[in-house]
Coordinates of C-alpha atoms and ligand atoms in Angstrom, one line a residue:
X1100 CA 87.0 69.7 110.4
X1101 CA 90.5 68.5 111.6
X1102 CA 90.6 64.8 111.8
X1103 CA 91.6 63.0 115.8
X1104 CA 94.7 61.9 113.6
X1105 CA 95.6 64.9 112.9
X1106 CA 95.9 66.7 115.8
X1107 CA 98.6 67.5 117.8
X1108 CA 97.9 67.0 121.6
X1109 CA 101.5 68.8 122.3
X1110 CA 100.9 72.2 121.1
X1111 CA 96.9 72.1 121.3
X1112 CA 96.6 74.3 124.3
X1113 CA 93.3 75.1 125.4
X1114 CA 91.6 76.7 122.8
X1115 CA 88.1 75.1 120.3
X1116 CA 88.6 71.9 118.1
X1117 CA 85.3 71.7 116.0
X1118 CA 83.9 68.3 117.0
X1119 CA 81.6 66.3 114.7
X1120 CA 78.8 66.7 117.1
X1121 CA 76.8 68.2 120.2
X1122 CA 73.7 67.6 122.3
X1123 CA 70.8 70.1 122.8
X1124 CA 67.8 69.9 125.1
X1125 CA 64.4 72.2 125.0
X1126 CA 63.1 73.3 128.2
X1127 CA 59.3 74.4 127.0
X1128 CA 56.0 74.9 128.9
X1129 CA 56.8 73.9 132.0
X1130 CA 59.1 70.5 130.8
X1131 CA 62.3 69.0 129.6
X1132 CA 62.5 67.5 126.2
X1133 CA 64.3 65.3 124.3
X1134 CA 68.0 65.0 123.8
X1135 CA 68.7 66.1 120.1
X1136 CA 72.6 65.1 118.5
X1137 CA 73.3 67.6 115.9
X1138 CA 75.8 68.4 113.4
X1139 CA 75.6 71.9 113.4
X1140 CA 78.0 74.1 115.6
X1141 CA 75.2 76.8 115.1
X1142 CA 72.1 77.9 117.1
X1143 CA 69.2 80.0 115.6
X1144 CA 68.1 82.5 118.9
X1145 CA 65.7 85.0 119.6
X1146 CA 66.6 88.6 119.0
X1147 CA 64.8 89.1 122.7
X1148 CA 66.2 86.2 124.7
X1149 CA 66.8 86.9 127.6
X1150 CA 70.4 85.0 127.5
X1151 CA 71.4 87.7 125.0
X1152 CA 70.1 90.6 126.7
X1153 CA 70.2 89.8 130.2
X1154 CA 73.1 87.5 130.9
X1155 CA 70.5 84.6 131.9
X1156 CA 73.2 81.5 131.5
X1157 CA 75.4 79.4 133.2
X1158 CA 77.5 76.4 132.2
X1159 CA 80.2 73.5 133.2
X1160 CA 83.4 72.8 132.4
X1161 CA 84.3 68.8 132.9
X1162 CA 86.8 66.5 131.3
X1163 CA 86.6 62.9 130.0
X1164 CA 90.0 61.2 129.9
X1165 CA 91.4 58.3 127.8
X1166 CA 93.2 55.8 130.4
X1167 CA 95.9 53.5 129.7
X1168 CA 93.4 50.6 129.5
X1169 CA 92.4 52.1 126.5
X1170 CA 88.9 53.3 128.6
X1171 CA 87.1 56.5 128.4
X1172 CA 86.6 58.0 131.7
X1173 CA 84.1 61.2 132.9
X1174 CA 85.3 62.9 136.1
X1175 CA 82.8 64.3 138.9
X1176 CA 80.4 64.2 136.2
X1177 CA 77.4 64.3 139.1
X1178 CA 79.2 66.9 140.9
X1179 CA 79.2 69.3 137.7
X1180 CA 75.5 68.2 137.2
X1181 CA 75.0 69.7 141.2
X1182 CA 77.0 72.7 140.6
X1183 CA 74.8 73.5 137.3
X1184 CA 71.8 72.8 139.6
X1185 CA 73.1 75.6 141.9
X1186 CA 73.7 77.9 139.0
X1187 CA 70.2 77.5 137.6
X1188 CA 68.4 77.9 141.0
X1189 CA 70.4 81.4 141.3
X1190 CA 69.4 82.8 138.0
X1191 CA 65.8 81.9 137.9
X1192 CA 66.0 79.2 135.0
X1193 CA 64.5 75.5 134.5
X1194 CA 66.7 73.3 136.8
X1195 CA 68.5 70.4 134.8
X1196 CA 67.2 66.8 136.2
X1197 CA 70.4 65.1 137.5
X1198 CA 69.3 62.0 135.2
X1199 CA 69.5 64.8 132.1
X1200 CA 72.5 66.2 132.5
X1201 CA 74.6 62.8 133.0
X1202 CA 72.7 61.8 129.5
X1203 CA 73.4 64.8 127.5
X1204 CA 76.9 64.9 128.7
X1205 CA 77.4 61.1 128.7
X1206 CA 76.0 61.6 124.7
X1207 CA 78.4 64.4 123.8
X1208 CA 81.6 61.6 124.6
X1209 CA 80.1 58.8 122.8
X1210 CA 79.4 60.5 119.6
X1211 CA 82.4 62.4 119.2
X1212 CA 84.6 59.3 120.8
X1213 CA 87.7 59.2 118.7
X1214 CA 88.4 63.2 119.7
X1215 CA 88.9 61.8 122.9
X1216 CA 93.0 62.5 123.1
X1217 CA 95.4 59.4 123.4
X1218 CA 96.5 58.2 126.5
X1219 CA 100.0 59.7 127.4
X1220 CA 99.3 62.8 125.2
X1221 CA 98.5 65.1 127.5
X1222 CA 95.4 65.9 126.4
X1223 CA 91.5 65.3 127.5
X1224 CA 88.1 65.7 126.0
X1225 CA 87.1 69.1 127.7
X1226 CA 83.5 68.9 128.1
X1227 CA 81.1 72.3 128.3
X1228 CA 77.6 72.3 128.8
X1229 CA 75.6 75.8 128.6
X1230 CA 72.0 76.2 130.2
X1231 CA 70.3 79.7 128.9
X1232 CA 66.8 81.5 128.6
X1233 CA 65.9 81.5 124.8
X1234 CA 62.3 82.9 125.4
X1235 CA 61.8 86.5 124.8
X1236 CA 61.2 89.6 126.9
X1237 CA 62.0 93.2 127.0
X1238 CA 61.9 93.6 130.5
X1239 CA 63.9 91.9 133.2
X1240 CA 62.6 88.7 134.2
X1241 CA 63.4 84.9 133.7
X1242 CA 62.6 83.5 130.4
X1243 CA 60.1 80.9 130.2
X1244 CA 61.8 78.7 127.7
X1245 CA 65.5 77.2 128.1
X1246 CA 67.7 75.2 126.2
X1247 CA 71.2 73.2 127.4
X1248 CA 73.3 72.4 124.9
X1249 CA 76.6 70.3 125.6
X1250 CA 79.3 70.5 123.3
X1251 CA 83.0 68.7 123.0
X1252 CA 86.4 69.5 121.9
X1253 CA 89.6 68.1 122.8
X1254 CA 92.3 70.6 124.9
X1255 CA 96.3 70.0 126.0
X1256 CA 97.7 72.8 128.4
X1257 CA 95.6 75.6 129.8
X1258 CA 99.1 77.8 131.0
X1259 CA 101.9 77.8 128.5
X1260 CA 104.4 76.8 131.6
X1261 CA 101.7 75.1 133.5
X1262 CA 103.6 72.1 134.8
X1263 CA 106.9 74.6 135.4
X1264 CA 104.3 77.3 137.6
X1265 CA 102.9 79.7 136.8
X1266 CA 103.3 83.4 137.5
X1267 CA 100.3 85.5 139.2
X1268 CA 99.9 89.2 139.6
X1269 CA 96.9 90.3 142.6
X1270 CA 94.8 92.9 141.7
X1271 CA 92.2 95.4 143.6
X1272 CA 91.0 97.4 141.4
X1273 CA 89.0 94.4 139.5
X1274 CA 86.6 92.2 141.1
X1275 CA 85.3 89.5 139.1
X1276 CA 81.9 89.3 141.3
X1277 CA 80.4 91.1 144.3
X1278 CA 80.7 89.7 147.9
X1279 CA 77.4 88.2 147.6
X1280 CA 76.4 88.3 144.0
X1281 CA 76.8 85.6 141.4
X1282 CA 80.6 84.4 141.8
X1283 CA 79.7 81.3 143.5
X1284 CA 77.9 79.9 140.4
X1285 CA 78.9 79.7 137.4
X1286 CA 77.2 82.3 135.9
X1287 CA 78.5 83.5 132.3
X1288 CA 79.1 87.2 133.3
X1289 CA 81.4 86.4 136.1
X1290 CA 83.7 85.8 133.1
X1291 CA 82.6 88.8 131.2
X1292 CA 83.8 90.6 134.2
X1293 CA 87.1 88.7 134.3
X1294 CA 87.9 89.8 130.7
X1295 CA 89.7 93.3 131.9
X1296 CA 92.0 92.2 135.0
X1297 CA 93.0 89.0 132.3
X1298 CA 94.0 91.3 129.8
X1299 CA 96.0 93.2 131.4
X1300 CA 97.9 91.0 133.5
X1301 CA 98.8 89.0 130.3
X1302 CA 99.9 92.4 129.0
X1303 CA 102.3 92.9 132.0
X1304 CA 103.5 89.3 132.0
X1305 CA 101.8 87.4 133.9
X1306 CA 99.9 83.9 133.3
X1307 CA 96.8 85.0 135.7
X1308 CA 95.3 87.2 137.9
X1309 CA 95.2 86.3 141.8
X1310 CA 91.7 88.2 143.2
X1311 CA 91.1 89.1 146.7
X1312 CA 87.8 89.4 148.9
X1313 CA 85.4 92.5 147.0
X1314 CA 84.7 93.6 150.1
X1315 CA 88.2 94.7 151.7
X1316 CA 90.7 93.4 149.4
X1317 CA 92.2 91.7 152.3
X1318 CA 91.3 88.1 151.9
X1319 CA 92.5 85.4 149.2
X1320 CA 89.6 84.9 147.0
X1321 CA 90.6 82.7 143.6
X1322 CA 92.9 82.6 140.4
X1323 CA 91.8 83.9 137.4
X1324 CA 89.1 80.9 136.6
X1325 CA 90.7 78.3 139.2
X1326 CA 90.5 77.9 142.4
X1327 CA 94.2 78.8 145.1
X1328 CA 95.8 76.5 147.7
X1329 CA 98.7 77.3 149.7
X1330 CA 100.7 74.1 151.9
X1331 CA 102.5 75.0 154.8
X1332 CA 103.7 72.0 157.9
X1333 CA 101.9 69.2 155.7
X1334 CA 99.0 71.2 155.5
X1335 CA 96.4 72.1 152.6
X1336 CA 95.0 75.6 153.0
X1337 CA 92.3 76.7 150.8
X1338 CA 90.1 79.9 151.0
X1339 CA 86.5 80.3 152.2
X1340 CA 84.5 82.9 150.4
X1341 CA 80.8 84.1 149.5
X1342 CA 82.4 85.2 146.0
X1343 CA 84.6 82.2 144.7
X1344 CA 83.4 79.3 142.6
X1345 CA 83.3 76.5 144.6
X1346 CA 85.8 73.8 142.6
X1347 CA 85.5 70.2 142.1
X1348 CA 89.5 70.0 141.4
X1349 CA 89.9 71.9 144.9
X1350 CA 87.0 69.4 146.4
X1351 CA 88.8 66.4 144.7
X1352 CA 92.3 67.4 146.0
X1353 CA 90.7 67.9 149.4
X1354 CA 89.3 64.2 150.1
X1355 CA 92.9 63.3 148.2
X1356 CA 95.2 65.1 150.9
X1357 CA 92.7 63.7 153.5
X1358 CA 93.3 60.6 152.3
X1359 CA 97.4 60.5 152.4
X1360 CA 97.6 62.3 155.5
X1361 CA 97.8 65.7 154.6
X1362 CA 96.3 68.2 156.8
X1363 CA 93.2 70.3 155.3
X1364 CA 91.8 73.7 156.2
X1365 CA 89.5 75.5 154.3
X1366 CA 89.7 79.2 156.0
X1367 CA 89.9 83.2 155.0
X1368 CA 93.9 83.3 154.0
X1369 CA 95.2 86.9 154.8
X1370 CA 97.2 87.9 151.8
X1371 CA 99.5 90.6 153.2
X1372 CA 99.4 88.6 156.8
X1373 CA 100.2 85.1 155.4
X1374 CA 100.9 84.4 151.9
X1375 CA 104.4 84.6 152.4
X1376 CA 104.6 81.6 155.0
X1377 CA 103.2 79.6 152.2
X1378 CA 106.1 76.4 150.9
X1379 CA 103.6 76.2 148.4
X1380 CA 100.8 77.5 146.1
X1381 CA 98.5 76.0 143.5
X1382 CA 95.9 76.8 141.2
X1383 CA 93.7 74.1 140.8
X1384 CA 90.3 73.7 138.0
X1385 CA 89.6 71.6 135.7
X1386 CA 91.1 73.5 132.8
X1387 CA 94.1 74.5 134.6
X1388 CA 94.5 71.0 136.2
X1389 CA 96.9 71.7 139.2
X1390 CA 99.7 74.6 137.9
X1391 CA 102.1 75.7 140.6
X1392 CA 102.5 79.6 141.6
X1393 CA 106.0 80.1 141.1
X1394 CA 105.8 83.8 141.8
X1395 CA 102.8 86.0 143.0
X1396 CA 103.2 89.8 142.7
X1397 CA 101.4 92.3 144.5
X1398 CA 101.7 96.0 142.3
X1399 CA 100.0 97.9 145.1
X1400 CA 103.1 97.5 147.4
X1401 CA 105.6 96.3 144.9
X1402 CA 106.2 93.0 146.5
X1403 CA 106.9 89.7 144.9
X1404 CA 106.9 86.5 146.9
X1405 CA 108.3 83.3 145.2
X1406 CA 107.6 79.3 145.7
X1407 CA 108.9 76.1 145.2
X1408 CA 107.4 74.7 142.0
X1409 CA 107.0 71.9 141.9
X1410 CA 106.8 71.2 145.3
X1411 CA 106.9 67.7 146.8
X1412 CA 103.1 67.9 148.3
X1413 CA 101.8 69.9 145.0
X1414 CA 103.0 67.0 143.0
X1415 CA 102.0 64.0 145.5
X1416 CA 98.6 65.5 145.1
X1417 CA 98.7 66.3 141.2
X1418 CA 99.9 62.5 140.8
X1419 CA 97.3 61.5 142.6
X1420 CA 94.8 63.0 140.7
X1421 CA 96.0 62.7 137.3
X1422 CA 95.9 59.2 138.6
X1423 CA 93.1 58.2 139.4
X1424 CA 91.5 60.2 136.2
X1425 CA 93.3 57.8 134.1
X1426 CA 92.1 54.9 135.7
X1427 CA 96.1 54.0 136.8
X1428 CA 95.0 54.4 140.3
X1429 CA 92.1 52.7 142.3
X1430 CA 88.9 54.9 142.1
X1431 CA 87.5 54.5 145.1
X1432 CA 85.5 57.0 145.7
X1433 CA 83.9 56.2 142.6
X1434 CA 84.6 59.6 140.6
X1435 CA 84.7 58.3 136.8
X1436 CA 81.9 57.2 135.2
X1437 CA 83.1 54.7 132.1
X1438 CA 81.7 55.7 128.4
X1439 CA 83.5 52.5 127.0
Ligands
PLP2509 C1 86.2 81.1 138.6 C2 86.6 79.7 138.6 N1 87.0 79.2 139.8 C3 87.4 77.9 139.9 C4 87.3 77.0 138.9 C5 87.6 75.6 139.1 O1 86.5 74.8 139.2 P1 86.5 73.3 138.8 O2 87.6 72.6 139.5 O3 85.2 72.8 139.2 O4 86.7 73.2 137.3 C6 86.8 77.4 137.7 C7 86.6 76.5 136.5 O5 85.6 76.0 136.4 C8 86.4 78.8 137.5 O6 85.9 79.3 136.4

């Protein structure tokens, strides 16, 4: 296992660190049991679960930061603990207790607390808890047993040219969920889907795919696995959608634009009809923090459409944010939760 010293924050990306250690929860007859650290990366499964065989699982992607007071901070941490809620209730498993989810996660930072990245590095403690059916059945129903596990591991950049912007390619012919199936939780085969249109926008180029409404292939829908905003006349314009994830970056950076005057609307966003009005365009998440869309490119009509990057309201908000996650600027809506 590589050693916190010996890491280099710079050229980490985001890809898995092995961390000493991660937190598992049973879910048996009916009740929630105790949190168990391990040591081992390694789970033994059922061959019949139905996580395996029927795509029953869900997780949560959060970050703990290390501020320059030398303080570990957890962001949204209650929000990810509602959205997991959400996911659960959807797929028919055992709904993590709010109090549970804040331990186990809260227990994967303090034991693995010197893999929390330096302050000024550029890195954070990514943060994934995974809730899944581990009881058995052959035909297609919920399991009856379920187990969370949360596990750590330290990340840098999500894009290669993240903080430069990024450059996005739309594509119809891939949907990553249906209007109203699973794409507003977060639902592990709404990634399994996103595999393809990844792939092959890498191939062509590009750092992400930009996907539109399933239904008419009209309507912004989301970036690859973040959230999009465009700013026009001081104005923060995000999409609404049955089939996008609903983000806590994009939530954050809403209340954050409220709060210094920025304008927000939260609306369908025509993609042939408007995206080219847009000054600006981000993609926010938690892994890919807030990258700026330098270029988006649209095959179907060979048309490319270019933004500033970085642009003065982009960074005002990323500022902001990065701010306030490392404790430089006042918290006040009370987002981090202090490990130590
Ligand atoms: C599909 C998708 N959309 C948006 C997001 C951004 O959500 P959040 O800001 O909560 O990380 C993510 C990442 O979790 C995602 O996977």
């Amino acid at each position: 296992m590589t050693k916190p010293t010996e890491l280099d924050y710079a050229t980490l990306g985001f890809s898995y660190t092995e961390t000493p250690y991660n937190v598992r929860c049973h879910y048996r007859e009916g009740s929630w049991g105790r949190l168990q650290i391990s040591d081992d990366p390694y789970l033994p499964i059922h061959i019949a679960s139905t996580a395996l065989h029927y795509g029953q699982q869900a997780f949560e992607g959060l970050k703990a930061f290390r501020g320059k007071d030398g303080k570990v901070r957890i962001f949204r941490m209650d929000e990810n603990a509602r959205r997991l809620q959400r996911s659960a209730a959807y797929l028919e498993m055992a709904v993590p207790p709010m109090e549970l989810f804040c331990s186990a996660v809260t227990e994967a930072v303090k034991n693995n607390i010197d893999y929390v990245p330096p302050y000024g590095s550029g890195g954070s403690l990514y943060i994934r808890p995974v809730l899944f059916g581990v009881g058995p059945t052959v035909g297609v129903r919920p399991s009856a047993n379920y187990m969370l596990i949360v596990f750590v591991t330290p990340v840098g950049h999500y894009f290669r040219n993240g903080t430069r912007g990024i450059d996005v390619m739309v594509d119809r012919h891939h949907d990553r969920s249906g209007a109203f199936g699973t794409g507003a939780v977060k639902a592990g085969g709404n990634y399994a889907s996103s595999l393809k249109s990844g792939i092959e926008a890498h191939k062509k180029g590009y750092d992400s795919v930009l996907y539109l409404d399933p239904t008419e292939h009209k309507y912004v829908d989301e970036c690859g696995a973040a959230n999009f905003f465009g700013i026009k006349n001081n104005t923060y314009v995000t999409p609404v959608s049955s089939s996008i994830l609903p983000s806590i970056t994009n939530m954050t950076l809403m209340t954050i634009a409220q709060d210094l005057g920025i304008n927000v609307e939260c609306r369908k966003i025509d993609f042939e009809g408007e995206i080219e009005s847009f000054e600006e365009c981000g993609a926010c998440g938690t892994a890919a923090v807030i990258a700026p869309i330098s270029s988006i490119y649209d095959p179907d009509n060979e048309r490319h459409f270019t933004f500033k990057t970085i642009g003065d309201v982009t960074k005002l908000l990323y500022n902001t944010y990065h701010g306030i996650q490392s404790g430089e600027l006042e918290d006040k809506h009370g987002w981090n939760t202090i490990v130590e």
